Short mmCIF file of C-alpha atoms in Angstrom, two decimals:
data_model
loop_
_atom_site.label_atom_id
_atom_site.label_comp_id
_atom_site.label_asym_id
_atom_site.label_seq_id
_atom_site.Cartn_x
_atom_site.Cartn_y
_atom_site.Cartn_z
CA UNK A 3 43.97 -11.65 -52.42
CA UNK A 4 46.07 -8.98 -54.15
CA UNK A 5 45.53 -5.31 -53.29
CA UNK A 6 44.44 -4.58 -56.85
CA UNK A 7 41.78 -7.31 -56.68
CA UNK A 8 40.40 -5.98 -53.36
CA UNK A 9 40.24 -2.48 -54.80
CA UNK A 10 38.42 -3.83 -57.85
CA UNK A 11 35.92 -5.65 -55.67
CA UNK A 12 35.17 -2.43 -53.78
CA UNK A 13 34.76 -0.57 -57.06
CA UNK A 14 32.28 -3.17 -58.29
CA UNK A 15 30.31 -2.89 -55.03
CA UNK A 16 30.04 0.86 -55.67
CA UNK A 17 28.89 0.13 -59.22
CA UNK A 18 26.28 -2.40 -58.07
CA UNK A 19 24.96 0.03 -55.46
CA UNK A 20 24.71 2.84 -58.00
CA UNK A 21 22.92 0.66 -60.56
CA UNK A 22 20.43 -0.60 -57.97
CA UNK A 23 19.88 2.76 -56.29
CA UNK A 24 20.77 1.40 -52.82
CA UNK A 25 23.61 1.82 -50.34
CA UNK A 26 26.82 -0.21 -50.38
CA UNK A 27 25.85 -1.72 -47.01
CA UNK A 28 22.56 -2.93 -48.52
CA UNK A 29 24.47 -4.52 -51.39
CA UNK A 30 26.82 -6.18 -48.90
CA UNK A 31 23.94 -7.57 -46.84
CA UNK A 32 22.09 -8.79 -49.93
CA UNK A 33 25.15 -10.56 -51.32
CA UNK A 34 25.85 -12.15 -47.92
CA UNK A 35 22.30 -13.49 -47.66
CA UNK A 36 21.53 -11.57 -44.47
CA UNK A 37 18.12 -10.83 -43.05
CA UNK A 38 16.58 -7.37 -43.35
CA UNK A 39 16.81 -7.00 -47.15
CA UNK A 40 13.54 -7.03 -49.09
CA UNK A 41 13.28 -9.97 -51.53
CA UNK A 42 12.90 -7.75 -54.57
CA UNK A 43 16.00 -5.74 -53.59
CA UNK A 44 18.00 -8.92 -53.00
CA UNK A 45 16.93 -10.24 -56.42
CA UNK A 46 17.90 -6.97 -58.11
CA UNK A 47 21.31 -6.91 -56.40
CA UNK A 48 22.08 -10.52 -57.31
CA UNK A 49 21.05 -9.98 -60.92
CA UNK A 50 23.14 -6.82 -61.17
CA UNK A 51 26.12 -8.54 -59.56
CA UNK A 52 25.88 -11.29 -62.14
CA UNK A 53 25.65 -8.76 -64.94
CA UNK A 54 28.91 -7.08 -63.91
CA UNK A 55 30.62 -10.45 -63.33
CA UNK A 56 31.01 -9.85 -59.61
CA UNK A 57 32.34 -12.90 -57.77
CA UNK A 58 29.77 -13.52 -55.05
CA UNK A 59 31.31 -14.03 -51.59
CA UNK A 60 30.27 -16.98 -49.50
CA UNK A 61 27.67 -16.28 -46.84
CA UNK A 62 28.83 -16.02 -43.23
CA UNK A 63 25.65 -17.74 -42.05
CA UNK A 64 26.57 -20.82 -40.04
CA UNK A 65 30.11 -19.61 -39.39
CA UNK A 66 31.48 -19.58 -35.86
CA UNK A 67 33.05 -16.51 -34.26
CA UNK A 68 35.13 -16.75 -31.11
CA UNK A 69 34.43 -14.02 -28.55
CA UNK A 70 37.37 -13.59 -26.18
CA UNK A 71 36.52 -11.61 -23.03
CA UNK A 72 39.09 -10.38 -20.52
CA UNK A 73 38.78 -10.79 -16.78
CA UNK A 74 38.14 -7.03 -16.56
CA UNK A 75 35.21 -7.37 -18.96
CA UNK A 76 33.67 -10.20 -16.96
CA UNK A 77 34.08 -8.33 -13.67
CA UNK A 78 32.35 -5.34 -15.27
CA UNK A 79 29.60 -7.67 -16.51
CA UNK A 80 28.71 -8.38 -12.88
CA UNK A 81 29.26 -4.91 -11.42
CA UNK A 82 28.28 -2.15 -13.81
CA UNK A 83 26.67 -3.93 -16.77
CA UNK A 84 28.62 -2.03 -19.47
CA UNK A 85 29.78 -5.38 -20.82
CA UNK A 86 26.25 -6.75 -20.52
CA UNK A 87 24.92 -4.23 -23.03
CA UNK A 88 27.85 -4.72 -25.41
CA UNK A 89 27.08 -8.46 -25.37
CA UNK A 90 23.39 -7.78 -25.98
CA UNK A 91 24.28 -5.90 -29.15
CA UNK A 92 26.65 -8.66 -30.23
CA UNK A 93 24.15 -11.45 -29.64
CA UNK A 94 21.31 -9.66 -31.43
CA UNK A 95 23.50 -8.97 -34.46
CA UNK A 96 24.84 -12.54 -34.48
CA UNK A 97 21.27 -13.86 -34.55
CA UNK A 98 20.44 -11.60 -37.49
CA UNK A 99 23.54 -12.74 -39.40
CA UNK A 100 23.16 -16.42 -38.53
CA UNK A 101 26.55 -16.46 -36.82
CA UNK A 102 27.32 -18.65 -33.83
CA UNK A 103 29.20 -16.89 -31.02
CA UNK A 104 31.44 -18.99 -28.77
CA UNK A 105 32.68 -17.13 -25.68
CA UNK A 106 36.12 -17.80 -24.22
CA UNK A 107 36.96 -15.91 -20.98
CA UNK A 108 40.65 -15.30 -20.35
CA UNK A 109 42.24 -14.58 -16.98
CA UNK A 110 45.97 -15.10 -17.60
CA UNK A 111 48.65 -15.80 -20.22
CA UNK A 112 47.83 -19.50 -20.18
CA UNK A 113 44.22 -18.79 -21.14
CA UNK A 114 45.39 -16.46 -23.91
CA UNK A 115 47.68 -19.12 -25.37
CA UNK A 116 44.90 -21.73 -25.29
CA UNK A 117 42.31 -19.59 -27.09
CA UNK A 118 44.82 -18.51 -29.73
CA UNK A 119 45.75 -22.14 -30.38
CA UNK A 120 42.08 -23.15 -30.57
CA UNK A 121 41.33 -20.33 -32.98
CA UNK A 122 44.31 -21.18 -35.18
CA UNK A 123 43.69 -24.93 -35.28
CA UNK A 124 39.89 -25.09 -35.54
CA UNK A 125 38.75 -24.39 -39.12
CA UNK A 126 35.13 -23.93 -38.00
CA UNK A 127 36.06 -20.51 -36.55
CA UNK A 128 35.94 -17.82 -39.22
CA UNK A 129 36.96 -14.88 -37.05
CA UNK A 130 37.61 -13.58 -33.55
CA UNK A 131 36.29 -10.70 -31.46
CA UNK A 132 38.42 -9.60 -28.47
CA UNK A 133 36.56 -7.66 -25.78
CA UNK A 134 38.33 -5.23 -23.43
CA UNK A 135 41.89 -6.55 -23.86
CA UNK A 136 44.96 -4.29 -23.96
CA UNK A 137 47.79 -6.77 -23.33
CA UNK A 138 50.42 -6.61 -26.07
CA UNK A 139 51.10 -10.36 -25.98
CA UNK A 140 47.48 -11.14 -26.83
CA UNK A 141 47.25 -8.46 -29.52
CA UNK A 142 50.49 -9.62 -31.16
CA UNK A 143 49.36 -13.26 -31.13
CA UNK A 144 45.99 -12.33 -32.59
CA UNK A 145 47.65 -10.30 -35.35
CA UNK A 146 49.59 -13.40 -36.42
CA UNK A 147 46.59 -15.74 -36.55
CA UNK A 148 45.91 -15.32 -40.24
CA UNK A 149 42.17 -14.99 -39.54
CA UNK A 150 40.03 -11.84 -39.19
CA UNK A 151 40.15 -10.25 -35.72
CA UNK A 152 38.34 -7.18 -34.37
CA UNK A 153 38.96 -5.57 -30.99
CA UNK A 154 35.89 -4.38 -29.08
CA UNK A 155 36.21 -1.54 -26.55
CA UNK A 156 39.97 -1.47 -27.04
CA UNK A 157 42.39 -0.73 -29.86
CA UNK A 158 45.79 -1.70 -31.17
CA UNK A 159 48.37 1.14 -31.00
CA UNK A 160 50.23 -0.46 -33.93
CA UNK A 161 47.04 -0.82 -36.04
CA UNK A 162 47.73 -4.49 -36.76
CA UNK A 163 44.13 -5.21 -35.76
CA UNK A 164 40.88 -3.42 -36.57
CA UNK A 165 38.87 -2.11 -33.63
CA UNK A 166 35.58 -0.56 -32.56
CA UNK A 167 35.39 1.80 -29.58
CA UNK A 168 33.34 4.77 -28.43
CA UNK A 169 35.02 8.08 -29.19
CA UNK A 170 36.26 8.32 -25.62
CA UNK A 171 38.24 11.51 -26.10
CA UNK A 172 35.32 13.48 -27.50
CA UNK A 173 32.97 11.97 -24.89
CA UNK A 174 35.05 13.50 -22.10
CA UNK A 175 35.51 16.71 -24.06
CA UNK A 176 31.77 17.37 -24.40
CA UNK A 177 31.21 16.46 -20.74
CA UNK A 178 33.91 18.86 -19.53
CA UNK A 179 32.74 21.58 -21.90
CA UNK A 180 29.21 21.31 -20.50
CA UNK A 181 30.63 22.02 -17.05
CA UNK A 182 32.80 24.86 -18.32
CA UNK A 183 29.82 26.52 -19.99
CA UNK A 184 28.04 26.32 -16.64
CA UNK A 185 30.84 28.47 -15.23
CA UNK A 186 33.06 25.78 -13.70
CA UNK A 187 36.78 26.36 -14.01
CA UNK A 188 38.14 23.96 -11.39
CA UNK A 189 36.88 20.57 -12.57
CA UNK A 190 38.17 17.49 -10.79
CA UNK A 191 38.66 14.42 -13.01
CA UNK A 192 38.36 11.03 -11.28
CA UNK A 193 39.44 7.79 -12.96
CA UNK A 194 40.85 4.36 -12.52
CA UNK A 195 43.98 4.47 -14.71
CA UNK A 196 45.46 1.64 -16.71
CA UNK A 197 43.44 1.24 -19.91
CA UNK A 198 44.05 3.21 -23.12
CA UNK A 199 40.32 3.86 -23.47
CA UNK A 200 40.27 5.59 -20.08
CA UNK A 201 43.45 7.53 -20.79
CA UNK A 202 41.67 8.97 -23.82
CA UNK A 203 38.89 10.21 -21.54
CA UNK A 204 41.54 11.95 -19.44
CA UNK A 205 42.92 13.49 -22.63
CA UNK A 206 39.44 14.75 -23.55
CA UNK A 207 39.11 16.48 -20.17
CA UNK A 208 42.49 18.15 -20.75
CA UNK A 209 41.49 19.13 -24.30
CA UNK A 210 38.36 20.93 -23.09
CA UNK A 211 40.15 22.84 -20.35
CA UNK A 212 42.94 23.94 -22.67
CA UNK A 213 40.47 24.83 -25.43
CA UNK A 214 38.79 27.26 -23.03
CA UNK A 215 42.05 28.70 -21.69
CA UNK A 216 41.97 26.82 -18.40
CA UNK A 217 44.81 24.91 -16.76
CA UNK A 218 44.59 21.14 -16.33
CA UNK A 219 46.42 21.13 -13.02
CA UNK A 220 47.82 17.84 -11.79
CA UNK A 221 46.03 18.25 -8.46
CA UNK A 222 42.71 18.07 -10.33
CA UNK A 223 43.31 14.43 -11.33
CA UNK A 224 42.11 11.95 -8.71
CA UNK A 225 43.01 8.28 -9.24
CA UNK A 226 41.25 5.34 -7.60
CA UNK A 227 42.13 1.64 -7.50
CA UNK A 228 38.82 0.32 -8.82
CA UNK A 229 35.49 1.40 -10.30
CA UNK A 230 33.46 0.64 -7.17
CA UNK A 231 31.25 3.57 -6.04
CA UNK A 232 32.43 3.23 -2.45
CA UNK A 233 36.03 3.81 -3.55
CA UNK A 234 34.93 6.94 -5.38
CA UNK A 235 33.17 8.16 -2.24
CA UNK A 236 36.22 7.43 -0.08
CA UNK A 237 38.58 9.19 -2.49
CA UNK A 238 36.50 12.38 -2.67
CA UNK A 239 35.97 12.43 1.09
CA UNK A 240 39.69 12.00 1.78
CA UNK A 241 40.65 14.69 -0.75
CA UNK A 242 38.25 17.29 0.66
CA UNK A 243 39.24 16.59 4.26
CA UNK A 244 42.95 16.83 3.46
CA UNK A 245 43.00 19.74 0.99
CA UNK A 246 39.62 21.44 1.26
CA UNK A 247 37.12 22.04 -1.51
CA UNK A 248 39.39 23.23 -4.32
CA UNK A 249 36.96 22.48 -7.16
CA UNK A 250 33.36 23.29 -8.09
CA UNK A 251 32.64 20.26 -10.28
CA UNK A 252 33.63 16.62 -10.68
CA UNK A 253 33.83 14.73 -13.96
CA UNK A 254 34.41 11.00 -13.64
CA UNK A 255 35.63 8.52 -16.25
CA UNK A 256 32.66 6.25 -15.47
CA UNK A 257 29.17 6.56 -13.99
CA UNK A 258 29.97 4.25 -11.08
CA UNK A 259 32.61 6.68 -9.77
CA UNK A 260 30.21 9.59 -10.26
CA UNK A 261 27.69 7.70 -8.14
CA UNK A 262 30.33 7.34 -5.44
CA UNK A 263 31.34 11.00 -5.69
CA UNK A 264 27.74 12.09 -5.11
CA UNK A 265 27.47 9.81 -2.08
CA UNK A 266 30.71 11.10 -0.60
CA UNK A 267 29.79 14.75 -1.09
CA UNK A 268 26.34 14.27 0.37
CA UNK A 269 27.74 12.44 3.40
CA UNK A 270 29.94 15.49 4.08
CA UNK A 271 26.90 17.78 3.94
CA UNK A 272 27.36 19.18 0.42
CA UNK A 273 24.39 19.41 -1.94
CA UNK A 274 24.61 18.17 -5.53
CA UNK A 275 24.37 20.16 -7.76
CA UNK A 276 23.83 23.29 -5.63
CA UNK A 277 27.31 23.16 -4.06
CA UNK A 278 29.15 20.80 -6.39
CA UNK A 279 28.19 19.60 -9.88
CA UNK A 280 28.89 15.99 -10.85
CA UNK A 281 29.04 14.54 -14.36
CA UNK A 282 29.65 10.94 -15.43
CA UNK A 283 30.48 9.10 -18.64
CA UNK A 284 28.71 5.88 -19.78
CA UNK A 285 24.97 6.50 -19.19
CA UNK A 286 24.39 3.23 -17.40
CA UNK A 287 20.62 2.72 -16.90
CA UNK A 288 20.84 2.98 -13.11
CA UNK A 289 22.28 6.50 -13.41
CA UNK A 290 18.83 7.88 -14.21
CA UNK A 291 17.60 6.72 -10.79
CA UNK A 292 20.27 8.28 -8.58
CA UNK A 293 19.47 11.21 -6.31
CA UNK A 294 19.87 13.53 -8.10
CA UNK A 295 19.64 11.78 -11.50
CA UNK A 296 23.12 11.79 -13.01
CA UNK A 297 24.03 14.01 -15.95
CA UNK A 298 26.35 11.96 -18.13
CA UNK A 299 27.55 11.16 -21.65
CA UNK A 300 25.85 8.29 -23.42
CA UNK A 301 28.19 5.57 -24.68
CA UNK A 302 26.52 3.46 -27.42
CA UNK A 303 27.20 0.13 -25.72
CA UNK A 304 24.89 -2.14 -27.72
CA UNK A 305 26.02 -0.50 -30.94
CA UNK A 306 29.66 -1.25 -30.05
CA UNK A 307 28.91 -4.97 -30.15
CA UNK A 308 26.78 -4.84 -33.29
CA UNK A 309 29.25 -2.65 -35.20
CA UNK A 310 32.19 -4.85 -34.23
CA UNK A 311 30.45 -7.94 -35.57
CA UNK A 312 29.48 -6.12 -38.78
CA UNK A 313 33.12 -5.15 -39.29
CA UNK A 314 34.28 -8.71 -38.61
CA UNK A 315 31.65 -10.03 -41.01
CA UNK A 316 32.95 -7.74 -43.76
CA UNK A 317 36.51 -8.91 -43.06
CA UNK A 318 35.41 -12.55 -43.24
CA UNK A 319 33.90 -11.77 -46.65
CA UNK A 320 37.03 -9.97 -47.82
CA UNK A 321 35.26 -6.61 -47.97
CA UNK A 322 37.12 -4.62 -45.29
CA UNK A 323 40.71 -3.63 -45.98
CA UNK A 324 42.97 -2.05 -44.84
CA UNK A 325 42.77 -2.31 -41.03
CA UNK A 326 40.59 0.37 -39.51
CA UNK A 327 39.81 2.00 -36.17
CA UNK A 328 36.11 2.74 -35.86
CA UNK A 329 34.96 5.20 -33.19
CA UNK A 330 31.27 5.68 -32.41
CA UNK A 331 29.90 9.11 -31.50
CA UNK A 332 28.63 9.77 -27.98
CA UNK A 333 26.17 12.41 -26.78
CA UNK A 334 25.34 14.42 -23.69
CA UNK A 335 22.46 13.33 -21.43
CA UNK A 336 21.19 16.21 -19.27
CA UNK A 337 19.67 15.26 -15.93
CA UNK A 338 19.88 16.85 -12.50
CA UNK A 339 23.47 16.70 -11.20
CA UNK A 340 24.89 19.77 -12.98
CA UNK A 341 24.13 23.42 -12.23
CA UNK A 342 25.72 26.79 -12.85
CA UNK A 343 28.40 27.89 -10.42
CA UNK A 344 26.68 29.62 -7.53
CA UNK A 345 29.71 30.65 -5.53
CA UNK A 346 33.46 30.20 -5.40
CA UNK A 347 34.90 28.23 -2.48
CA UNK A 348 37.43 29.77 -0.15
CA UNK A 349 40.03 27.30 -1.38
CA UNK A 350 39.46 28.39 -4.95
CA UNK A 351 39.58 32.11 -4.07
CA UNK A 352 43.04 31.64 -2.65
CA UNK A 353 44.48 30.45 -5.93
#
C-alpha cells in the first residue's frame, strides 16, 4: 500500500470518528468486528464508513498469531511470574479479538530459524509477537518476514520492528527519586546486566541521581549473575563484609533481587527500613507479602500483552504505520521497606 493511501485511510478514520462522535479506537474496533462495541455504535460507524467510501478492512477474527517466547521468558514464567502476567493479558485480549495464539518457545539459533521459516511459509499466520528477545539475528530475520511483527518487553535499536515495553527508564527514575526525597544520597543499584530493558533501568537510576546533583559512582552498581533472591542476598552480604556499609538504600532492577537484598541485610542484623531502605521494580504480587512489604514500582504486565496484541492487530489491518515504539507508564507503590534516612554510616561519613 502506498504511503499516500495509508495517510488517506488514517484521515478517513479521523473523519468517521468525528462524524460519529466516538474515538478512533472505537471506530477501529467497530470496523474490525471486535467485541465491546455497542450494536448501535457499530451500525453508525459502518454506515458512516460506507458514506465516505471507506474501504472496510477484513476482520482479524479467526486469524492466527505466532507468539515466540525466549528461553529467558520461559525461565521467568516459572520463577518470578512476570511473563505469566504478560501472557494473561495477551490471552484475554486474543479471546476478545477472536485471534488464535500459537506459542513457539525458542532456546537457540536452530529454534529461531525454524519458527521464522514456519511463519514465512504458513499463510494461516497473520502476524508474530516476539516476547523478551534481544538477539540481533532473530530481530533481523523477523524484520525481513514481510508480515507484521511486534516485540513485547524488548525493542529494536534500529526501529525495523514495532515494540511495546514498560517505560523502564522512568520507572527507575521515580523509584530512585523517592529514595532521594527520603534523604538517601548513597543508593546502591543491583541488577543482572545483559538486556536493553534492564540497562534502561540503570540509566533511570543515573538520571535521578544526576538530576538531584548526586554522583552515580561506579561502586554503587552491584551486578549479579541471575535474578534469584538468594544471589541478591549473597551479593549484598559479600559487599558489606568486604567494603562496609557505604550506602543507605538499595534500588534493584527487579523485585526478586530486592527480596534477596532484604534477606541478606536482615541476616547480618540490619533492620529494613530502619537501617537500610530497599526499593524494587516490577510489583510482583508476592512483594506485598514480604517482611516488610516491599515498596516498588508497578510495571503494567498484563497491559503489555494486551497493548502488543492491539498494535499487531492494527498492523494486520493496515492501520499502524510507520513502525513505533510504545512505552507504558509505571507508578510508585508505597509499602513498608522505605524510610527517611535516620543516620549516616561510618563508611559514608568518611567519603
